[in-house]
Amino acid sequence: MASANIVAQPAPVAVDPARCALVIIDMQRDFLEPGGFGEALGNDVSQLRKIVAPLRALLGAARDARLTVIHTREGHRPDMTDAPRAKVERGAPSLRIGDRGPMGRILIRGEVGHDIIPELYPLAGEPVLDKPGKGGFYQTDLDLMLRNRGIETLLVCGVTTEVCVHTTVREANDRGYRCIVVGDCCGSYFPEFHEVGLRMIAAQGGIFGWVADSGAVIGGLKG
Ligand code: C5J
């Protein structure tokens, strides 16, 4: 078994690349670009742009190391039958889920804004998982895909740290996956939530998993 040793908090961690997947959460135009869901909720979307460059480097290293790469997208069917009313009505955004904005209908599958940003666009053969909720496991076949490939460890990154990244890590942790959250490849509209969100993962001896920098992960994958 090949092993990649990764410097992480709360302790170094050794992973078998053949049993490790990079899971990239919701790097969609609707969260990262003006006119999408993130901005409709009153957020400064530029806060999330800083993770694009390190995440591109991490994605390149994961592809070179032949890791399983899975991309997720949050969004709903065009008829919105999978969108709970309580979610659609929440908050007071200028545009709600399903409304028409500059990138098409907000958070609706098939629309421009729902798709992944060009810089991180999936390659053919990399699964893209559409999820109706915040967590990657809720009402999806993510667990099945991971188990069919013998995956034990997840490198998790994307947006936003305290919402969809955290929810997915918590779901994965309860299902027995080892999660390494790549801190500089996660982003939030709220820097303080990002910081505390990462600390919550690694606290108490790694209650939800590990936190590492992309440099440490890339270094570990290259051996
Ligand atoms: C949110 C997400 N924040 N991907 N979604 O609504 O974190």
PDB file of C-alpha atoms and ligand atoms in Angstrom:
ATOM      1  CA  MET A   1       0.000   0.000   0.000  1.00  0.00           C
ATOM      2  CA  ALA A   2       1.511   3.333  -1.094  1.00  0.00           C
ATOM      3  CA  SER A   3       1.267   5.999   1.549  1.00  0.00           C
ATOM      4  CA  ALA A   4       1.175   9.793   1.365  1.00  0.00           C
ATOM      5  CA  ASN A   5       2.169  11.492   4.591  1.00  0.00           C
ATOM      6  CA  ILE A   6       0.401  14.778   5.132  1.00  0.00           C
ATOM      7  CA  VAL A   7       1.275  17.378   7.735  1.00  0.00           C
ATOM      8  CA  ALA A   8      -2.055  18.294   9.318  1.00  0.00           C
ATOM      9  CA  GLN A   9      -3.849  19.391  12.466  1.00  0.00           C
ATOM     10  CA  PRO A  10      -4.310  17.937  15.036  1.00  0.00           C
ATOM     11  CA  ALA A  11      -1.628  15.445  13.918  1.00  0.00           C
ATOM     12  CA  PRO A  12       0.107  14.203  10.759  1.00  0.00           C
ATOM     13  CA  VAL A  13      -1.941  11.721   8.754  1.00  0.00           C
ATOM     14  CA  ALA A  14      -0.917   8.945   6.326  1.00  0.00           C
ATOM     15  CA  VAL A  15      -3.250   8.165   3.433  1.00  0.00           C
ATOM     16  CA  ASP A  16      -3.324   5.575   0.670  1.00  0.00           C
ATOM     17  CA  PRO A  17      -3.864   7.599  -2.554  1.00  0.00           C
ATOM     18  CA  ALA A  18      -5.690   4.664  -4.157  1.00  0.00           C
ATOM     19  CA  ARG A  19      -8.315   4.912  -1.414  1.00  0.00           C
ATOM     20  CA  CYS A  20      -8.481   8.677  -1.315  1.00  0.00           C
ATOM     21  CA  ALA A  21     -10.873  11.025  -3.150  1.00  0.00           C
ATOM     22  CA  LEU A  22     -10.727  14.767  -3.684  1.00  0.00           C
ATOM     23  CA  VAL A  23     -14.241  16.103  -3.099  1.00  0.00           C
ATOM     24  CA  ILE A  24     -14.731  19.647  -4.381  1.00  0.00           C
ATOM     25  CA  ILE A  25     -17.837  21.238  -2.946  1.00  0.00           C
ATOM     26  CA  ASP A  26     -20.014  23.648  -4.929  1.00  0.00           C
ATOM     27  CA  MET A  27     -17.433  25.743  -6.812  1.00  0.00           C
ATOM     28  CA  GLN A  28     -20.341  27.112  -8.846  1.00  0.00           C
ATOM     29  CA  ARG A  29     -20.778  30.461 -10.542  1.00  0.00           C
ATOM     30  CA  ASP A  30     -23.881  31.019  -8.388  1.00  0.00           C
ATOM     31  CA  PHE A  31     -21.653  31.215  -5.303  1.00  0.00           C
ATOM     32  CA  LEU A  32     -18.526  32.815  -6.776  1.00  0.00           C
ATOM     33  CA  GLU A  33     -19.729  35.297  -9.375  1.00  0.00           C
ATOM     34  CA  PRO A  34     -21.830  38.463  -9.222  1.00  0.00           C
ATOM     35  CA  GLY A  35     -25.530  37.968  -9.923  1.00  0.00           C
ATOM     36  CA  GLY A  36     -25.815  34.511  -8.373  1.00  0.00           C
ATOM     37  CA  PHE A  37     -27.284  33.027  -5.218  1.00  0.00           C
ATOM     38  CA  GLY A  38     -24.410  34.145  -2.962  1.00  0.00           C
ATOM     39  CA  GLU A  39     -24.735  37.774  -3.964  1.00  0.00           C
ATOM     40  CA  ALA A  40     -28.542  37.608  -3.814  1.00  0.00           C
ATOM     41  CA  LEU A  41     -28.182  36.752  -0.128  1.00  0.00           C
ATOM     42  CA  GLY A  42     -26.183  39.951   0.386  1.00  0.00           C
ATOM     43  CA  ASN A  43     -22.698  38.445   0.368  1.00  0.00           C
ATOM     44  CA  ASP A  44     -19.443  39.812  -1.046  1.00  0.00           C
ATOM     45  CA  VAL A  45     -18.628  37.068  -3.556  1.00  0.00           C
ATOM     46  CA  SER A  46     -15.045  38.297  -4.009  1.00  0.00           C
ATOM     47  CA  GLN A  47     -14.301  36.707  -0.617  1.00  0.00           C
ATOM     48  CA  LEU A  48     -14.433  33.288  -2.270  1.00  0.00           C
ATOM     49  CA  ARG A  49     -12.193  34.060  -5.272  1.00  0.00           C
ATOM     50  CA  LYS A  50      -8.964  33.725  -3.265  1.00  0.00           C
ATOM     51  CA  ILE A  51      -9.287  29.943  -3.052  1.00  0.00           C
ATOM     52  CA  VAL A  52      -9.452  29.441  -6.827  1.00  0.00           C
ATOM     53  CA  ALA A  53      -5.662  29.483  -7.424  1.00  0.00           C
ATOM     54  CA  PRO A  54      -4.688  27.071  -4.603  1.00  0.00           C
ATOM     55  CA  LEU A  55      -7.615  24.810  -5.459  1.00  0.00           C
ATOM     56  CA  ARG A  56      -6.512  24.684  -9.106  1.00  0.00           C
ATOM     57  CA  ALA A  57      -3.042  23.582  -7.955  1.00  0.00           C
ATOM     58  CA  LEU A  58      -4.548  20.951  -5.649  1.00  0.00           C
ATOM     59  CA  LEU A  59      -6.825  19.667  -8.407  1.00  0.00           C
ATOM     60  CA  GLY A  60      -3.831  19.382 -10.755  1.00  0.00           C
ATOM     61  CA  ALA A  61      -1.851  17.418  -8.156  1.00  0.00           C
ATOM     62  CA  ALA A  62      -4.820  15.135  -7.453  1.00  0.00           C
ATOM     63  CA  ARG A  63      -5.224  14.435 -11.170  1.00  0.00           C
ATOM     64  CA  ASP A  64      -1.489  13.743 -11.516  1.00  0.00           C
ATOM     65  CA  ALA A  65      -1.670  11.335  -8.552  1.00  0.00           C
ATOM     66  CA  ARG A  66      -4.716   9.655 -10.168  1.00  0.00           C
ATOM     67  CA  LEU A  67      -6.966  10.310  -7.211  1.00  0.00           C
ATOM     68  CA  THR A  68     -10.698   9.960  -7.617  1.00  0.00           C
ATOM     69  CA  VAL A  69     -12.013  13.505  -8.127  1.00  0.00           C
ATOM     70  CA  ILE A  70     -15.664  14.281  -7.414  1.00  0.00           C
ATOM     71  CA  HIS A  71     -17.324  17.669  -7.940  1.00  0.00           C
ATOM     72  CA  THR A  72     -20.589  18.633  -6.251  1.00  0.00           C
ATOM     73  CA  ARG A  73     -23.147  21.270  -7.187  1.00  0.00           C
ATOM     74  CA  GLU A  74     -25.962  22.541  -5.000  1.00  0.00           C
ATOM     75  CA  GLY A  75     -29.172  23.135  -6.899  1.00  0.00           C
ATOM     76  CA  HIS A  76     -32.640  22.039  -7.845  1.00  0.00           C
ATOM     77  CA  ARG A  77     -34.693  20.595 -10.655  1.00  0.00           C
ATOM     78  CA  PRO A  78     -36.233  23.173 -13.014  1.00  0.00           C
ATOM     79  CA  ASP A  79     -39.715  22.323 -11.670  1.00  0.00           C
ATOM     80  CA  MET A  80     -38.335  22.799  -8.127  1.00  0.00           C
ATOM     81  CA  THR A  81     -40.127  19.726  -6.829  1.00  0.00           C
ATOM     82  CA  ASP A  82     -36.989  18.948  -4.811  1.00  0.00           C
ATOM     83  CA  ALA A  83     -36.710  22.429  -3.292  1.00  0.00           C
ATOM     84  CA  PRO A  84     -38.256  22.630   0.170  1.00  0.00           C
ATOM     85  CA  ARG A  85     -40.461  25.680   0.631  1.00  0.00           C
ATOM     86  CA  ALA A  86     -38.671  26.445   3.884  1.00  0.00           C
ATOM     87  CA  LYS A  87     -35.393  26.723   1.953  1.00  0.00           C
ATOM     88  CA  VAL A  88     -36.758  28.826  -0.910  1.00  0.00           C
ATOM     89  CA  GLU A  89     -38.499  31.288   1.402  1.00  0.00           C
ATOM     90  CA  ARG A  90     -35.627  31.635   3.900  1.00  0.00           C
ATOM     91  CA  GLY A  91     -33.986  35.040   4.357  1.00  0.00           C
ATOM     92  CA  ALA A  92     -34.895  38.083   2.297  1.00  0.00           C
ATOM     93  CA  PRO A  93     -32.734  37.832  -0.803  1.00  0.00           C
ATOM     94  CA  SER A  94     -33.216  40.159  -3.764  1.00  0.00           C
ATOM     95  CA  LEU A  95     -33.518  37.022  -5.899  1.00  0.00           C
ATOM     96  CA  ARG A  96     -34.821  33.712  -4.589  1.00  0.00           C
ATOM     97  CA  ILE A  97     -33.981  30.181  -5.738  1.00  0.00           C
ATOM     98  CA  GLY A  98     -35.690  29.714  -9.111  1.00  0.00           C
ATOM     99  CA  ASP A  99     -35.881  33.443  -9.921  1.00  0.00           C
ATOM    100  CA  ARG A 100     -34.290  34.658 -13.136  1.00  0.00           C
ATOM    101  CA  GLY A 101     -30.968  36.498 -12.688  1.00  0.00           C
ATOM    102  CA  PRO A 102     -28.099  37.493 -14.982  1.00  0.00           C
ATOM    103  CA  MET A 103     -26.783  33.889 -15.026  1.00  0.00           C
ATOM    104  CA  GLY A 104     -30.182  32.276 -15.516  1.00  0.00           C
ATOM    105  CA  ARG A 105     -32.523  30.916 -12.864  1.00  0.00           C
ATOM    106  CA  ILE A 106     -30.845  30.974  -9.456  1.00  0.00           C
ATOM    107  CA  LEU A 107     -29.522  27.584  -8.264  1.00  0.00           C
ATOM    108  CA  ILE A 108     -31.429  25.644 -10.927  1.00  0.00           C
ATOM    109  CA  ARG A 109     -29.779  22.710 -12.703  1.00  0.00           C
ATOM    110  CA  GLY A 110     -28.882  23.376 -16.326  1.00  0.00           C
ATOM    111  CA  GLU A 111     -28.564  27.144 -15.851  1.00  0.00           C
ATOM    112  CA  VAL A 112     -25.252  28.965 -16.406  1.00  0.00           C
ATOM    113  CA  GLY A 113     -25.006  30.059 -12.777  1.00  0.00           C
ATOM    114  CA  HIS A 114     -25.478  26.527 -11.480  1.00  0.00           C
ATOM    115  CA  ASP A 115     -22.431  25.244 -13.307  1.00  0.00           C
ATOM    116  CA  ILE A 116     -18.876  24.977 -12.018  1.00  0.00           C
ATOM    117  CA  ILE A 117     -16.512  27.909 -12.638  1.00  0.00           C
ATOM    118  CA  PRO A 118     -14.377  27.481 -15.799  1.00  0.00           C
ATOM    119  CA  GLU A 119     -11.072  27.438 -13.845  1.00  0.00           C
ATOM    120  CA  LEU A 120     -12.052  24.210 -12.070  1.00  0.00           C
ATOM    121  CA  TYR A 121     -14.194  22.624 -14.748  1.00  0.00           C
ATOM    122  CA  PRO A 122     -14.500  18.820 -14.385  1.00  0.00           C
ATOM    123  CA  LEU A 123     -12.717  16.570 -16.856  1.00  0.00           C
ATOM    124  CA  ALA A 124     -14.632  13.836 -18.654  1.00  0.00           C
ATOM    125  CA  GLY A 125     -14.826  10.896 -16.262  1.00  0.00           C
ATOM    126  CA  GLU A 126     -14.858  12.999 -13.075  1.00  0.00           C
ATOM    127  CA  PRO A 127     -18.272  12.513 -11.455  1.00  0.00           C
ATOM    128  CA  VAL A 128     -20.366  15.649 -10.948  1.00  0.00           C
ATOM    129  CA  LEU A 129     -22.859  15.137  -8.179  1.00  0.00           C
ATOM    130  CA  ASP A 130     -25.992  17.272  -8.013  1.00  0.00           C
ATOM    131  CA  LYS A 131     -27.258  17.685  -4.471  1.00  0.00           C
ATOM    132  CA  PRO A 132     -30.442  19.395  -3.326  1.00  0.00           C
ATOM    133  CA  GLY A 133     -29.145  20.121   0.165  1.00  0.00           C
ATOM    134  CA  LYS A 134     -26.073  21.402   1.886  1.00  0.00           C
ATOM    135  CA  GLY A 135     -24.521  17.996   2.577  1.00  0.00           C
ATOM    136  CA  GLY A 136     -22.999  15.927  -0.235  1.00  0.00           C
ATOM    137  CA  PHE A 137     -24.568  12.724   1.103  1.00  0.00           C
ATOM    138  CA  TYR A 138     -28.153  13.929   1.506  1.00  0.00           C
ATOM    139  CA  GLN A 139     -30.387  12.441  -1.229  1.00  0.00           C
ATOM    140  CA  THR A 140     -27.397  11.600  -3.475  1.00  0.00           C
ATOM    141  CA  ASP A 141     -25.430   8.502  -4.468  1.00  0.00           C
ATOM    142  CA  LEU A 142     -22.106   9.839  -3.119  1.00  0.00           C
ATOM    143  CA  ASP A 143     -21.742   7.111  -0.487  1.00  0.00           C
ATOM    144  CA  LEU A 144     -22.384   4.421  -3.109  1.00  0.00           C
ATOM    145  CA  MET A 145     -19.809   5.911  -5.485  1.00  0.00           C
ATOM    146  CA  LEU A 146     -17.170   6.127  -2.760  1.00  0.00           C
ATOM    147  CA  ARG A 147     -17.783   2.590  -1.470  1.00  0.00           C
ATOM    148  CA  ASN A 148     -17.737   1.128  -4.983  1.00  0.00           C
ATOM    149  CA  ARG A 149     -14.258   2.616  -5.425  1.00  0.00           C
ATOM    150  CA  GLY A 150     -13.008   1.507  -2.009  1.00  0.00           C
ATOM    151  CA  ILE A 151     -12.508   5.086  -0.865  1.00  0.00           C
ATOM    152  CA  GLU A 152     -11.689   5.563   2.835  1.00  0.00           C
ATOM    153  CA  THR A 153     -10.290   9.095   2.982  1.00  0.00           C
ATOM    154  CA  LEU A 154     -11.735  12.316   1.616  1.00  0.00           C
ATOM    155  CA  LEU A 155      -9.789  15.475   0.863  1.00  0.00           C
ATOM    156  CA  VAL A 156     -12.552  18.050   1.168  1.00  0.00           C
ATOM    157  CA  CYS A 157     -12.480  21.608  -0.154  1.00  0.00           C
ATOM    158  CA  GLY A 158     -14.761  24.215  -1.734  1.00  0.00           C
ATOM    159  CA  VAL A 159     -17.444  26.590  -0.518  1.00  0.00           C
ATOM    160  CA  THR A 160     -18.602  27.551   1.912  1.00  0.00           C
ATOM    161  CA  THR A 161     -16.506  26.362   4.827  1.00  0.00           C
ATOM    162  CA  GLU A 162     -19.169  26.570   7.504  1.00  0.00           C
ATOM    163  CA  VAL A 163     -22.136  25.502   5.358  1.00  0.00           C
ATOM    164  CA  CYS A 164     -21.742  22.876   2.619  1.00  0.00           C
ATOM    165  CA  VAL A 165     -18.157  21.871   3.432  1.00  0.00           C
ATOM    166  CA  HIS A 166     -18.960  21.422   7.120  1.00  0.00           C
ATOM    167  CA  THR A 167     -22.230  19.607   6.504  1.00  0.00           C
ATOM    168  CA  THR A 168     -20.546  17.200   4.081  1.00  0.00           C
ATOM    169  CA  VAL A 169     -17.646  16.534   6.459  1.00  0.00           C
ATOM    170  CA  ARG A 170     -20.018  15.830   9.331  1.00  0.00           C
ATOM    171  CA  GLU A 171     -22.046  13.439   7.170  1.00  0.00           C
ATOM    172  CA  ALA A 172     -18.858  11.721   5.954  1.00  0.00           C
ATOM    173  CA  ASN A 173     -17.414  11.425   9.452  1.00  0.00           C
ATOM    174  CA  ASP A 174     -20.557   9.679  10.707  1.00  0.00           C
ATOM    175  CA  ARG A 175     -20.333   7.257   7.766  1.00  0.00           C
ATOM    176  CA  GLY A 176     -16.782   6.274   8.708  1.00  0.00           C
ATOM    177  CA  TYR A 177     -14.735   8.281   6.205  1.00  0.00           C
ATOM    178  CA  ARG A 178     -11.544  10.015   7.294  1.00  0.00           C
ATOM    179  CA  CYS A 179     -11.848  13.646   6.236  1.00  0.00           C
ATOM    180  CA  ILE A 180      -8.919  15.955   5.610  1.00  0.00           C
ATOM    181  CA  VAL A 181     -10.214  19.474   5.062  1.00  0.00           C
ATOM    182  CA  VAL A 182      -7.840  21.525   2.921  1.00  0.00           C
ATOM    183  CA  GLY A 183      -8.062  24.860   4.724  1.00  0.00           C
ATOM    184  CA  ASP A 184      -6.723  27.295   2.111  1.00  0.00           C
ATOM    185  CA  CYS A 185      -8.919  25.603  -0.522  1.00  0.00           C
ATOM    186  CA  CYS A 186     -12.105  26.321   1.451  1.00  0.00           C
ATOM    187  CA  GLY A 187     -13.764  29.708   1.529  1.00  0.00           C
ATOM    188  CA  SER A 188     -16.512  31.619   3.263  1.00  0.00           C
ATOM    189  CA  TYR A 189     -18.166  34.999   2.823  1.00  0.00           C
ATOM    190  CA  PHE A 190     -17.368  35.431   6.524  1.00  0.00           C
ATOM    191  CA  PRO A 191     -13.627  35.094   7.332  1.00  0.00           C
ATOM    192  CA  GLU A 192     -14.371  34.529  11.021  1.00  0.00           C
ATOM    193  CA  PHE A 193     -16.744  31.631  10.247  1.00  0.00           C
ATOM    194  CA  HIS A 194     -14.039  30.122   8.034  1.00  0.00           C
ATOM    195  CA  GLU A 195     -11.441  30.301  10.812  1.00  0.00           C
ATOM    196  CA  VAL A 196     -13.716  28.887  13.485  1.00  0.00           C
ATOM    197  CA  GLY A 197     -15.129  26.308  11.073  1.00  0.00           C
ATOM    198  CA  LEU A 198     -11.654  24.908  10.477  1.00  0.00           C
ATOM    199  CA  ARG A 199     -10.822  24.953  14.177  1.00  0.00           C
ATOM    200  CA  MET A 200     -14.011  22.987  14.902  1.00  0.00           C
ATOM    201  CA  ILE A 201     -12.906  20.187  12.542  1.00  0.00           C
ATOM    202  CA  ALA A 202      -9.533  19.594  14.211  1.00  0.00           C
ATOM    203  CA  ALA A 203     -10.469  20.403  17.827  1.00  0.00           C
ATOM    204  CA  GLN A 204     -10.790  17.711  20.491  1.00  0.00           C
ATOM    205  CA  GLY A 205      -8.228  15.459  18.830  1.00  0.00           C
ATOM    206  CA  GLY A 206      -9.870  15.811  15.405  1.00  0.00           C
ATOM    207  CA  ILE A 207     -13.542  15.459  16.310  1.00  0.00           C
ATOM    208  CA  PHE A 208     -14.561  15.665  12.627  1.00  0.00           C
ATOM    209  CA  GLY A 209     -11.170  15.022  10.991  1.00  0.00           C
ATOM    210  CA  TRP A 210      -7.968  16.823  10.033  1.00  0.00           C
ATOM    211  CA  VAL A 211      -7.131  20.230   8.594  1.00  0.00           C
ATOM    212  CA  ALA A 212      -4.167  20.660   6.244  1.00  0.00           C
ATOM    213  CA  ASP A 213      -2.809  23.289   3.831  1.00  0.00           C
ATOM    214  CA  SER A 214      -2.812  22.564   0.103  1.00  0.00           C
ATOM    215  CA  GLY A 215       1.008  22.736   0.119  1.00  0.00           C
ATOM    216  CA  ALA A 216       1.183  19.913   2.654  1.00  0.00           C
ATOM    217  CA  VAL A 217      -1.331  17.816   0.709  1.00  0.00           C
ATOM    218  CA  ILE A 218       0.420  18.368  -2.622  1.00  0.00           C
ATOM    219  CA  GLY A 219       3.790  17.617  -0.991  1.00  0.00           C
ATOM    220  CA  GLY A 220       2.387  14.416   0.506  1.00  0.00           C
ATOM    221  CA  LEU A 221       0.888  13.283  -2.811  1.00  0.00           C
ATOM    222  CA  LYS A 222       4.177  13.890  -4.629  1.00  0.00           C
ATOM    223  CA  GLY A 223       5.994  11.843  -1.945  1.00  0.00           C
TER     224      GLY A 223
HETATM  225  C1  C5J B   1     -24.634  27.774   0.795  1.00  0.00           C
HETATM  226  C2  C5J B   1     -22.911  26.227   0.142  1.00  0.00           C
HETATM  227  N1  C5J B   1     -23.806  28.497   1.567  1.00  0.00           N
HETATM  228  N2  C5J B   1     -22.441  25.600  -0.906  1.00  0.00           N
HETATM  229  N3  C5J B   1     -24.179  26.733   0.064  1.00  0.00           N
HETATM  230  O1  C5J B   1     -25.801  28.069   0.712  1.00  0.00           O
HETATM  231  O2  C5J B   1     -22.225  26.378   1.131  1.00  0.00           O
END
